[in-house]
Amino acid sequence: MKYRADIDGLRAIAVLAVVAGHAGALSGGFVGVDVFFVISGYLITGILLGEMERGEYSLIRFYERRIRRLFPALFVMIAIVAAAAYLLFLPEDLVTFGQSAIATAFYVSNILFWSQANYFDVTADQKPLLHTWSLAVEEQFYVLFPLFMAMCFFLGGKRRGLLQIGVALALLASFALSVWGVAHKPTAAFYWLPYRAWELMCGAVLSVGLAPRALPAWARQAAAALGLAGIVASATLLTRTTPFPGLAAAPACVGAALLLYTGEHETWVRRLLSWRPLVFVGMISYSLYLWHWPALLFARYVVITPLDAWQTAAAIAVAFVLAIASWRWLERPFRIRPAPGTARRAYLGAAAAMAATAALGALIWHYDDVPWRVSPAVQSLAQARLSADPMQMQCHLVFERRAEAPCQRGAAGARPTVLLVGDSHADAIAQAFFETAAAHGVSGVQITDAGWAPVLGFQKQDERAKSDYNIAMTTRTLAAHPEIRTIALVIDWDREAQQFHYVDGRGRDVGRAQAISDGLAALIDKYPDRRFFLFAPTPQAPDFGGHPAARALLYHRAFAPAQSRANFEAEQVAPVRAIIARLAALPNVTIEDPTPYLCDTSSCPGIADGQLLYRDGDHLSLTGARRLAPLYASELR
């Protein structure tokens, strides 16, 4: 295909959006990945189709080009990141890195990260290869799509008709699957190729000739402007809570396709995208994509507290320097095919790089890190994010265990008179709660599950079975134990009311705040003869918990994390104040506020008297939970 500077300009828009998104400056910057998918579909299809029509089609040559284009920069990045991880990471994070290195070596990291995407997964800022999921999706496409093209082309008598039909049907089928997946399998829809293939097909439809051959000049200008607007609007208006990809990805993908289509002719957008600084960024976009995430991640890991603007800018500047070096000394030299026999060397080199990377990852994983790197004190703090409750495996995760009856705790031999219900925040206080219950001669039951709020009439969109099971357990328990007069309800208000997605009984999307407000009200109304105690939000901060404290000790740094009281009130309390006020107005509801036990008038510390008050950024530790004993006692009298 003929080189087009505007395509490099479009690559620049895509990678800058991703970098800005990961730096926290652009809420929907993740759509840059979708733009990359469209570009890849367009270019790969055009190149392969041209070779087919000229009788030069060769999978060996195609994959050789992919190896020379992708492998050198990727595997050098992994090697350098591995060295940095060895020097800087806590043991558990190094083990996770070893797993991801193996998956990345074989381009299946999207599947690994999908399998890890659960409530107890480590945060994104502890996975330096997380961004390689998109490379895995593309490589899986590169394996399958050339075969699909060849089959359609040759079965169609070396004409485009059957290929066009095949591409169009694949696009429609994948798009329909993506829309369905966002509602029913959102994590798989994000990471798996079948749900993402339509984005690459948006580019492919142009290359196989399904778009009109020509448009009037005014229509090209309008289409180009519309395409750019679709990308810009998506990058600025979408957020991390937007159900994605599905319909939400369409404006950016269609926008990218429009820019590729109209860029074959002169438009003002093509002139903009052909601006030399943008073109240069587009030329280094692959290496910049590879390096931007590790640069930001290691900066955040070492700094511990959230990066300020200067620190973020410095990390991005380092990423640009590394990207330019990678492009100059790795990408460019290896993309040139100097002599016969290169294909054999490329394949052997690729096999060696994959084997070496996988062996390194397996070594780290097999030996469970190398614990002598860090002191026992550091390891102990790092493990503090795990619950200290010896009953957690018996009492929490009700749906996963398929428990037939709830866990009874508290005073031995007493009939249960209290129910503790909610998500992992309820489980975080469970040990302290039932210690207090036992001290008052009270017994109770625990029904808690990860990311689950006991709402009636609504379900988390990707966990309907869990919602149904746990609600059934709750209603069955209350029916079987009329002596239970007190229900303590604890949830993570931030996630439940501002992040998770809910559907009603008919599977229709509903607002988060509506689902929590109406669903909890329905539960409370269902049991007017029971007393409900709802816990107001507890402070949260990214540098709370054992993991940041362990890093601080590892780096020999003083550490006293705290969230300002004003920020806590503004960011965590204010968004759910109306919901809590509505529930507090119900006659059988009391709101318990843990803030006075965890904060002073100006700040909410993460460590007090040398003890961690939180296991991680939002779950109380046993020490922190025990601070709320007066609240529990007031419920149990």
XYZ file of C-alpha atoms in Angstrom:
637
model
C 0.000 0.000 0.000
C 1.101 3.551 -0.695
C 2.402 5.408 2.378
C 0.002 7.973 3.796
C 1.267 10.536 6.291
C -2.269 11.115 7.581
C -2.399 7.528 8.869
C 0.668 8.175 10.994
C -1.084 11.336 12.176
C -4.106 9.248 13.133
C -1.808 6.861 14.988
C -0.466 9.860 16.882
C -3.990 10.903 17.887
C -4.630 7.344 19.089
C -1.469 6.941 21.150
C -1.644 10.447 22.634
C -5.213 9.733 23.726
C -4.096 6.514 25.432
C -1.151 8.222 27.142
C -3.331 11.120 28.302
C -5.946 8.667 29.552
C -3.443 6.651 31.554
C -1.948 9.870 32.909
C -5.385 10.856 34.212
C -5.807 13.816 31.862
C -8.428 12.373 29.499
C -11.317 10.332 30.867
C -11.987 8.404 27.659
C -8.443 8.190 26.349
C -8.739 4.408 26.224
C -10.582 4.757 22.879
C -7.172 5.300 21.328
C -6.778 1.517 21.427
C -9.960 1.156 19.382
C -8.611 3.614 16.821
C -5.473 1.475 16.582
C -7.645 -1.573 15.949
C -9.394 0.148 13.031
C -6.077 1.236 11.519
C -4.670 -2.282 11.836
C -7.706 -3.828 10.178
C -7.467 -1.354 7.321
C -3.750 -1.781 6.662
C -3.491 -5.552 7.101
C -6.503 -6.196 4.883
C -5.246 -3.845 2.196
C -1.763 -5.353 2.175
C -2.988 -8.956 2.076
C -5.638 -8.273 -0.538
C -3.093 -6.584 -2.791
C -0.810 -9.607 -2.519
C -3.668 -11.988 -3.249
C -4.703 -10.106 -6.358
C -1.098 -10.001 -7.583
C -0.621 -13.710 -6.851
C 2.025 -12.992 -4.203
C 0.130 -14.143 -1.119
C 2.394 -15.859 1.421
C 1.640 -16.466 5.068
C 5.333 -17.076 5.731
C 6.240 -13.627 4.448
C 3.261 -12.055 6.224
C 4.214 -13.435 9.616
C 7.866 -12.620 9.013
C 6.850 -8.975 8.540
C 4.788 -9.113 11.722
C 7.744 -10.554 13.636
C 10.153 -7.905 12.395
C 7.596 -5.169 13.032
C 6.499 -6.172 16.529
C 8.896 -8.520 18.279
C 12.183 -6.601 18.764
C 10.689 -3.581 20.536
C 8.278 -5.717 22.567
C 10.773 -8.233 23.909
C 13.409 -5.637 24.701
C 10.756 -3.730 26.624
C 9.835 -6.880 28.558
C 13.491 -7.542 29.410
C 14.051 -4.021 30.737
C 10.769 -4.051 32.637
C 11.751 -7.411 34.167
C 14.984 -5.901 35.476
C 13.120 -2.913 36.921
C 10.496 -5.176 38.485
C 13.207 -7.294 40.115
C 14.751 -4.213 41.683
C 11.559 -2.414 42.702
C 8.663 -4.839 43.114
C 7.343 -6.516 46.212
C 7.395 -10.342 46.041
C 3.709 -10.829 45.176
C 3.941 -8.281 42.351
C 7.044 -9.905 40.916
C 5.232 -13.245 40.835
C 2.311 -11.630 39.011
C 4.791 -10.103 36.582
C 6.247 -13.554 35.911
C 2.814 -14.858 34.968
C 2.127 -11.924 32.678
C 5.543 -12.265 31.017
C 4.700 -15.823 29.996
C 1.310 -14.779 28.660
C 2.759 -11.791 26.808
C 5.460 -13.931 25.205
C 2.761 -16.038 23.554
C 0.365 -13.136 22.892
C -2.355 -14.385 25.219
C -2.034 -11.729 27.913
C -5.581 -10.565 27.184
C -6.821 -13.963 28.347
C -4.639 -13.858 31.469
C -5.832 -10.398 32.463
C -9.429 -11.400 31.773
C -9.002 -14.376 34.119
C -7.508 -12.132 36.802
C -10.161 -9.425 36.538
C -12.018 -10.145 39.735
C -12.688 -8.219 42.890
C -9.535 -9.454 44.622
C -7.239 -8.798 41.680
C -4.220 -6.585 42.282
C -4.627 -3.089 40.965
C -3.644 -2.028 37.483
C -0.717 -0.066 38.931
C 0.968 -3.337 39.852
C 0.858 -4.851 36.342
C 3.521 -3.351 34.064
C 2.452 -5.530 31.113
C -1.267 -4.870 31.414
C -1.288 -2.768 28.248
C -0.125 -5.728 26.167
C -3.682 -7.112 26.181
C -4.408 -5.061 23.061
C -1.299 -6.396 21.308
C -2.529 -9.908 22.077
C -5.925 -9.147 20.537
C -4.264 -7.828 17.380
C -1.870 -10.771 17.103
C -4.722 -13.250 17.477
C -6.461 -11.361 14.689
C -3.304 -11.597 12.573
C -3.276 -15.377 13.037
C -6.909 -15.941 12.068
C -7.872 -13.208 9.651
C -5.342 -13.944 6.864
C -6.658 -17.508 6.743
C -10.232 -16.220 6.663
C -9.332 -13.817 3.825
C -7.580 -16.513 1.825
C -10.536 -18.873 2.149
C -13.055 -16.224 1.038
C -10.858 -14.950 -1.792
C -10.035 -18.287 -3.338
C -13.483 -19.818 -2.818
C -14.864 -16.712 -4.501
C -12.873 -17.381 -7.645
C -10.255 -14.756 -6.806
C -12.906 -12.062 -6.828
C -13.774 -9.788 -3.930
C -17.471 -10.591 -3.715
C -17.333 -13.456 -1.225
C -14.625 -11.692 0.789
C -16.771 -8.572 1.029
C -19.732 -10.600 2.228
C -17.552 -12.447 4.728
C -16.058 -9.254 6.136
C -19.462 -7.579 6.402
C -21.000 -10.577 8.163
C -18.026 -10.900 10.518
C -18.334 -7.221 11.414
C -22.061 -7.471 12.131
C -21.738 -10.703 14.096
C -18.870 -9.413 16.241
C -20.621 -6.089 16.849
C -23.810 -7.842 17.948
C -21.730 -10.071 20.224
C -19.985 -7.008 21.664
C -23.275 -5.243 22.420
C -24.574 -8.407 24.080
C -21.298 -8.991 25.901
C -21.195 -5.511 27.441
C -24.512 -6.286 29.125
C -23.833 -9.904 30.067
C -20.064 -10.583 29.965
C -18.438 -7.144 30.288
C -14.965 -8.357 31.243
C -14.814 -10.840 28.374
C -16.235 -8.194 26.023
C -13.342 -5.938 26.918
C -10.506 -8.452 26.571
C -11.513 -11.145 24.070
C -11.004 -10.980 20.302
C -14.496 -12.147 19.261
C -16.022 -9.114 21.005
C -13.399 -6.772 19.523
C -13.046 -8.137 15.996
C -15.681 -5.761 14.602
C -13.376 -2.838 15.405
C -10.668 -4.256 13.148
C -13.356 -5.056 10.592
C -14.311 -1.364 10.518
C -11.000 -0.833 8.778
C -11.231 -4.018 6.734
C -14.517 -3.001 5.073
C -12.726 -0.031 3.523
C -9.895 -2.112 2.107
C -12.179 -4.710 0.515
C -14.104 -1.970 -1.302
C -17.380 -1.856 0.595
C -17.325 1.948 0.892
C -18.426 4.197 -1.997
C -15.625 4.843 -4.436
C -16.020 8.618 -4.468
C -17.782 11.387 -2.607
C -18.327 15.038 -3.538
C -15.717 17.354 -2.068
C -18.149 18.873 0.431
C -19.219 15.398 1.606
C -15.582 14.343 2.127
C -14.920 17.442 4.210
C -18.036 16.834 6.298
C -17.278 13.130 6.744
C -13.700 13.885 7.811
C -14.897 16.469 10.340
C -17.495 14.033 11.632
C -14.870 11.309 11.988
C -12.515 13.533 13.974
C -15.414 14.713 16.136
C -16.381 11.108 16.907
C -12.903 10.343 18.219
C -12.537 13.585 20.175
C -16.017 13.301 21.711
C -15.405 9.695 22.749
C -12.032 10.524 24.305
C -13.458 13.425 26.299
C -16.945 12.221 27.225
C -16.525 8.527 27.990
C -15.329 7.467 31.430
C -14.041 4.296 33.088
C -17.591 3.568 34.253
C -19.034 3.651 30.716
C -20.124 0.162 29.560
C -17.493 -0.601 26.927
C -16.888 -1.485 24.108
C -20.277 -2.224 22.476
C -22.238 0.785 21.292
C -20.011 3.165 23.224
C -17.023 2.229 21.026
C -18.884 2.878 17.766
C -18.295 6.669 17.482
C -14.519 6.328 17.817
C -14.316 3.308 15.496
C -16.581 4.764 12.841
C -14.742 8.069 13.241
C -11.390 6.378 12.597
C -12.845 4.585 9.569
C -14.149 7.884 8.179
C -10.709 9.472 8.543
C -9.052 6.536 6.782
C -11.651 6.697 4.017
C -11.602 10.448 3.444
C -7.833 10.612 3.882
C -7.401 9.144 0.398
C -8.363 12.602 -0.882
C -7.569 16.146 0.134
C -9.417 17.461 3.217
C -8.555 19.909 5.955
C -8.439 17.018 8.438
C -5.948 15.168 6.235
C -3.741 18.284 6.220
C -4.017 18.446 10.015
C -3.115 14.773 10.429
C -0.190 15.204 8.036
C 1.383 17.864 10.269
C 4.989 16.767 10.679
C 5.134 16.694 14.520
C 1.994 14.517 14.553
C 3.421 12.263 11.857
C 6.599 11.766 13.888
C 4.617 10.808 16.982
C 2.677 8.400 14.783
C 5.913 6.858 13.550
C 7.029 6.134 17.134
C 3.490 5.284 18.297
C 4.103 1.547 18.696
C 7.169 2.066 20.872
C 5.460 4.884 22.757
C 2.525 2.602 23.461
C 4.925 -0.064 24.725
C 6.790 2.297 27.056
C 4.244 4.777 28.341
C 2.493 2.358 30.696
C 5.614 0.911 32.383
C 7.017 4.438 32.781
C 3.862 5.679 34.514
C 3.471 2.486 36.528
C 6.984 2.412 37.951
C 6.765 6.122 38.763
C 3.546 5.529 40.713
C 4.965 2.421 42.349
C 8.063 4.198 43.644
C 6.465 7.530 44.540
C 3.642 5.633 46.359
C 1.421 8.669 46.805
C -0.539 9.839 43.717
C 1.737 11.513 41.174
C 1.549 15.269 40.872
C 1.527 17.019 37.496
C 5.318 17.385 37.344
C 5.959 13.770 38.231
C 3.451 12.624 35.635
C 5.049 14.863 33.006
C 8.498 13.496 33.881
C 7.296 9.896 33.511
C 5.764 10.676 30.122
C 8.964 12.428 29.039
C 10.949 9.298 29.950
C 8.475 7.245 27.916
C 9.028 9.489 24.899
C 12.805 9.186 25.188
C 12.608 5.413 25.433
C 10.128 5.290 22.556
C 12.355 7.329 20.266
C 15.348 5.138 21.133
C 13.275 1.996 20.562
C 12.019 3.272 17.211
C 15.474 4.371 16.083
C 17.484 1.310 17.091
C 14.931 -1.508 17.188
C 11.906 -0.813 15.016
C 13.558 0.778 11.982
C 16.524 -1.606 11.560
C 14.456 -4.763 11.919
C 11.711 -3.611 9.567
C 14.180 -3.496 6.688
C 14.589 -6.876 4.998
C 18.267 -6.864 4.020
C 18.882 -10.208 2.334
C 17.529 -13.677 1.488
C 17.266 -15.988 4.448
C 15.866 -13.248 6.681
C 12.623 -15.145 7.200
C 14.416 -18.120 8.728
C 16.421 -15.861 11.041
C 13.279 -13.937 11.966
C 11.415 -17.074 12.943
C 14.362 -18.468 14.906
C 14.874 -15.149 16.661
C 11.173 -14.946 17.508
C 11.173 -18.465 18.911
C 14.267 -17.714 20.994
C 12.778 -14.476 22.367
C 9.501 -16.144 23.237
C 11.222 -19.108 24.885
C 13.613 -16.945 26.894
C 10.828 -14.657 28.107
C 8.574 -17.564 29.016
C 11.454 -19.297 30.832
C 12.187 -16.154 32.840
C 8.541 -15.772 33.763
C 8.251 -19.446 34.714
C 11.377 -19.212 36.867
C 9.945 -16.287 38.822
C 6.580 -17.987 39.134
C 7.947 -21.408 40.077
C 10.204 -20.099 42.809
C 7.439 -17.863 44.166
C 9.610 -14.806 43.610
C 12.949 -14.587 45.365
C 11.920 -13.665 48.907
C 15.442 -12.970 50.106
C 15.261 -9.683 48.189
C 13.142 -8.121 50.929
C 13.088 -8.283 54.707
C 10.488 -10.273 56.664
C 9.040 -6.960 57.900
C 8.417 -5.832 54.330
C 6.849 -9.168 53.443
C 4.613 -8.996 56.500
C 3.339 -5.557 55.561
C 2.804 -6.638 51.949
C 0.637 -9.510 53.152
C -1.468 -7.183 55.268
C -3.830 -6.630 52.353
C -5.090 -10.157 53.006
C -7.804 -10.567 55.591
C -6.723 -11.590 59.093
C -10.137 -13.136 59.724
C -9.680 -16.906 60.223
C -13.343 -17.421 59.332
C -13.226 -15.606 55.992
C -13.016 -18.725 53.841
C -15.985 -20.212 55.691
C -18.172 -17.124 55.884
C -17.437 -14.849 52.911
C -18.012 -15.370 49.155
C -21.364 -17.060 49.686
C -22.085 -17.559 45.983
C -18.640 -18.906 45.123
C -18.908 -21.470 47.926
C -22.557 -22.197 47.042
C -23.235 -22.162 50.768
C -26.463 -23.876 51.728
C -26.739 -21.956 54.989
C -25.165 -18.744 56.256
C -22.214 -18.739 58.610
C -23.137 -18.314 62.292
C -20.726 -16.364 64.481
C -20.588 -14.632 67.858
C -21.549 -16.038 71.243
C -21.425 -19.838 71.263
C -24.746 -21.584 71.819
C -26.872 -18.445 71.447
C -29.641 -18.205 68.874
C -28.788 -15.691 66.128
C -30.431 -12.316 66.560
C -28.374 -10.202 64.137
C -27.513 -10.448 60.450
C -24.412 -8.855 58.911
C -25.000 -8.478 55.184
C -23.186 -6.754 52.330
C -20.066 -6.823 50.202
C -16.385 -7.224 51.084
C -16.563 -4.101 53.242
C -19.006 -5.995 55.455
C -16.617 -8.938 55.512
C -13.763 -6.577 56.438
C -15.474 -5.693 59.722
C -16.939 -9.159 60.354
C -14.330 -10.409 62.812
C -14.448 -7.256 64.937
C -18.241 -7.117 64.645
C -18.759 -10.643 65.944
C -16.093 -10.215 68.613
C -18.238 -7.394 69.963
C -21.350 -9.550 69.566
C -19.751 -12.378 71.568
C -18.761 -9.928 74.309
C -22.445 -8.990 74.613
C -23.629 -12.597 74.542
C -25.064 -12.156 71.055
C -24.865 -14.502 68.081
C -25.502 -13.674 64.460
C -25.089 -14.770 60.866
C -22.988 -13.409 58.046
C -24.060 -13.197 54.389
C -21.385 -11.330 52.447
C -19.977 -11.558 48.959
C -17.516 -9.649 46.822
C -19.011 -6.649 45.072
C -22.565 -7.539 46.091
C -25.169 -5.252 47.607
C -28.448 -6.783 48.886
C -30.736 -4.832 46.574
C -34.167 -6.136 45.577
C -35.338 -5.833 41.990
C -31.914 -5.065 40.515
C -28.759 -7.001 39.701
C -25.211 -6.219 38.704
C -25.228 -6.665 34.962
C -22.504 -9.316 34.854
C -23.391 -11.109 38.089
C -27.074 -11.900 37.902
C -26.661 -15.437 39.167
C -24.719 -14.187 42.197
C -27.371 -11.549 42.930
C -30.211 -14.062 42.699
C -28.396 -16.626 44.850
C -27.408 -14.218 47.600
C -30.788 -12.489 47.767
C -32.440 -15.907 48.009
C -30.038 -16.814 50.824
C -30.873 -13.574 52.633
C -34.649 -13.886 52.364
C -34.537 -17.588 53.262
C -32.419 -16.885 56.325
C -34.706 -14.130 57.586
C -37.748 -16.331 57.041
C -36.150 -19.236 58.899
C -34.947 -17.072 61.802
C -37.684 -14.709 62.963
C -35.559 -14.085 66.051
C -33.163 -12.058 63.878
C -34.384 -8.541 64.649
C -31.304 -6.524 63.683
C -29.748 -6.275 60.217
C -26.382 -4.525 59.834
C -25.827 -3.528 56.208
C -22.345 -2.526 55.031
C -21.382 -1.800 51.416
C -18.753 0.126 49.480
C -20.913 3.106 48.598
C -18.407 4.444 46.095
C -18.350 1.336 43.906
C -21.977 0.375 44.359
C -23.492 3.788 43.669
C -20.927 5.263 41.282
C -19.070 2.494 39.421
C -20.979 -0.774 39.117
C -23.651 -1.227 36.441
C -27.094 -2.552 37.233
C -30.051 -3.954 35.311
C -33.648 -4.367 36.373
C -35.684 -7.557 36.310
C -36.152 -7.243 32.539
C -32.450 -6.835 31.863
C -32.684 -3.103 31.142
C -29.861 -0.816 32.212
C -30.664 1.410 35.155
C -28.726 4.141 36.864
C -26.383 3.059 39.636
C -27.796 5.500 42.160
C -31.345 4.450 41.300
C -30.536 0.749 41.671
C -28.883 1.212 45.073
C -31.475 3.653 46.382
C -34.567 1.801 45.164
C -33.113 -1.671 45.731
C -32.074 -1.086 49.330
C -35.349 0.702 50.056
C -37.226 -2.310 48.692
C -35.256 -4.657 50.955
C -35.936 -2.484 53.988
C -39.629 -2.122 53.131
C -39.895 -5.896 52.822
C -38.999 -6.283 56.511
C -40.726 -3.450 58.387
C -40.511 -5.386 61.656
C -36.685 -5.574 61.522
C -34.252 -2.829 62.485
C -31.675 -1.886 59.852
C -28.352 -0.272 60.666
C -26.582 1.122 57.598
C -22.958 2.158 57.807
C -22.061 5.424 56.099
C -18.929 5.502 53.863
C -15.489 4.970 55.340
C -12.481 6.945 54.025
C -10.599 5.558 51.039
C -7.232 6.488 49.539
C -4.874 4.798 47.050
C -1.963 4.941 49.500
C -3.816 3.293 52.374
C -3.047 -0.306 53.289
C -0.199 -2.744 53.612
C 1.028 -2.631 50.029
C 2.033 1.068 50.000
C 3.405 0.753 53.526
C 5.539 -2.216 52.472
C 6.902 -0.271 49.504
C 7.759 2.655 51.773
C 9.656 0.323 54.112
C 11.384 -1.350 51.156
C 12.582 2.054 49.929
C 13.479 3.207 53.491
C 11.009 6.062 53.328
C 8.946 7.657 56.083
C 5.272 7.088 55.399
C 2.158 8.562 56.998
C -0.737 8.319 54.505
C -3.829 10.388 55.149
C -6.847 11.667 53.290
C -8.064 15.142 54.108
C -11.437 15.225 55.825
C -12.655 17.785 53.283
C -11.760 15.574 50.316
C -13.398 12.570 51.949
C -16.611 14.509 52.480
C -16.579 15.939 48.954
C -15.527 12.864 46.985
C -17.049 9.959 48.870
C -19.827 11.234 51.090
C -21.413 13.970 49.007
C -22.166 11.776 45.924
C -24.242 9.335 48.036
C -25.639 11.750 50.611
C -29.061 11.906 48.941
C -29.337 8.091 48.854
C -28.374 7.768 52.496
C -30.770 10.554 53.486
C -33.633 8.806 51.693
C -32.907 5.535 53.488
C -32.409 7.262 56.824
C -35.929 8.655 56.539
C -37.411 5.140 56.642
C -38.852 4.347 60.087
C -36.796 1.208 60.740
C -33.414 2.555 59.607
C -30.536 4.043 61.571
C -27.395 5.365 59.912
C -24.150 4.701 61.739
C -21.300 7.060 60.858
C -17.799 5.602 61.311
C -16.086 8.907 60.490
C -15.536 10.090 64.099
C -13.716 6.839 64.874
C -11.444 7.039 61.802
C -10.878 10.765 61.294
C -10.116 13.898 63.256
C -11.452 17.305 62.285
C -8.982 17.753 59.412
C -7.756 14.370 58.187
C -8.374 10.636 58.022
C -5.093 8.755 58.606
C -4.242 5.372 57.161
C -1.900 4.500 60.023
C -2.418 5.239 63.721
C -0.096 4.389 66.595
C 2.071 2.435 64.183
C -0.830 0.193 63.143
C -2.492 -0.040 59.731
C -6.128 1.032 59.837
C -6.726 -0.382 56.344
C -5.737 -3.599 54.573
C -5.752 -1.827 51.232
C -7.066 1.372 49.721
C -10.618 0.926 51.003
C -10.989 -2.150 53.249
C -10.528 -1.681 56.974
C -7.920 -3.795 58.720
C -8.787 -5.667 61.900
C -7.275 -2.764 63.839
C -9.415 -0.263 61.970
C -12.546 -2.392 62.277
C -12.064 -2.742 66.021
C -12.125 1.038 66.308
C -15.802 0.859 65.394
C -16.685 -1.423 68.316
C -18.874 1.277 69.963
C -21.014 1.354 66.795
C -21.429 -2.404 66.813
C -22.306 -2.377 70.506
C -25.042 0.198 69.923
C -26.633 -2.156 67.370
C -26.418 -5.238 69.552
C -28.017 -3.920 72.729
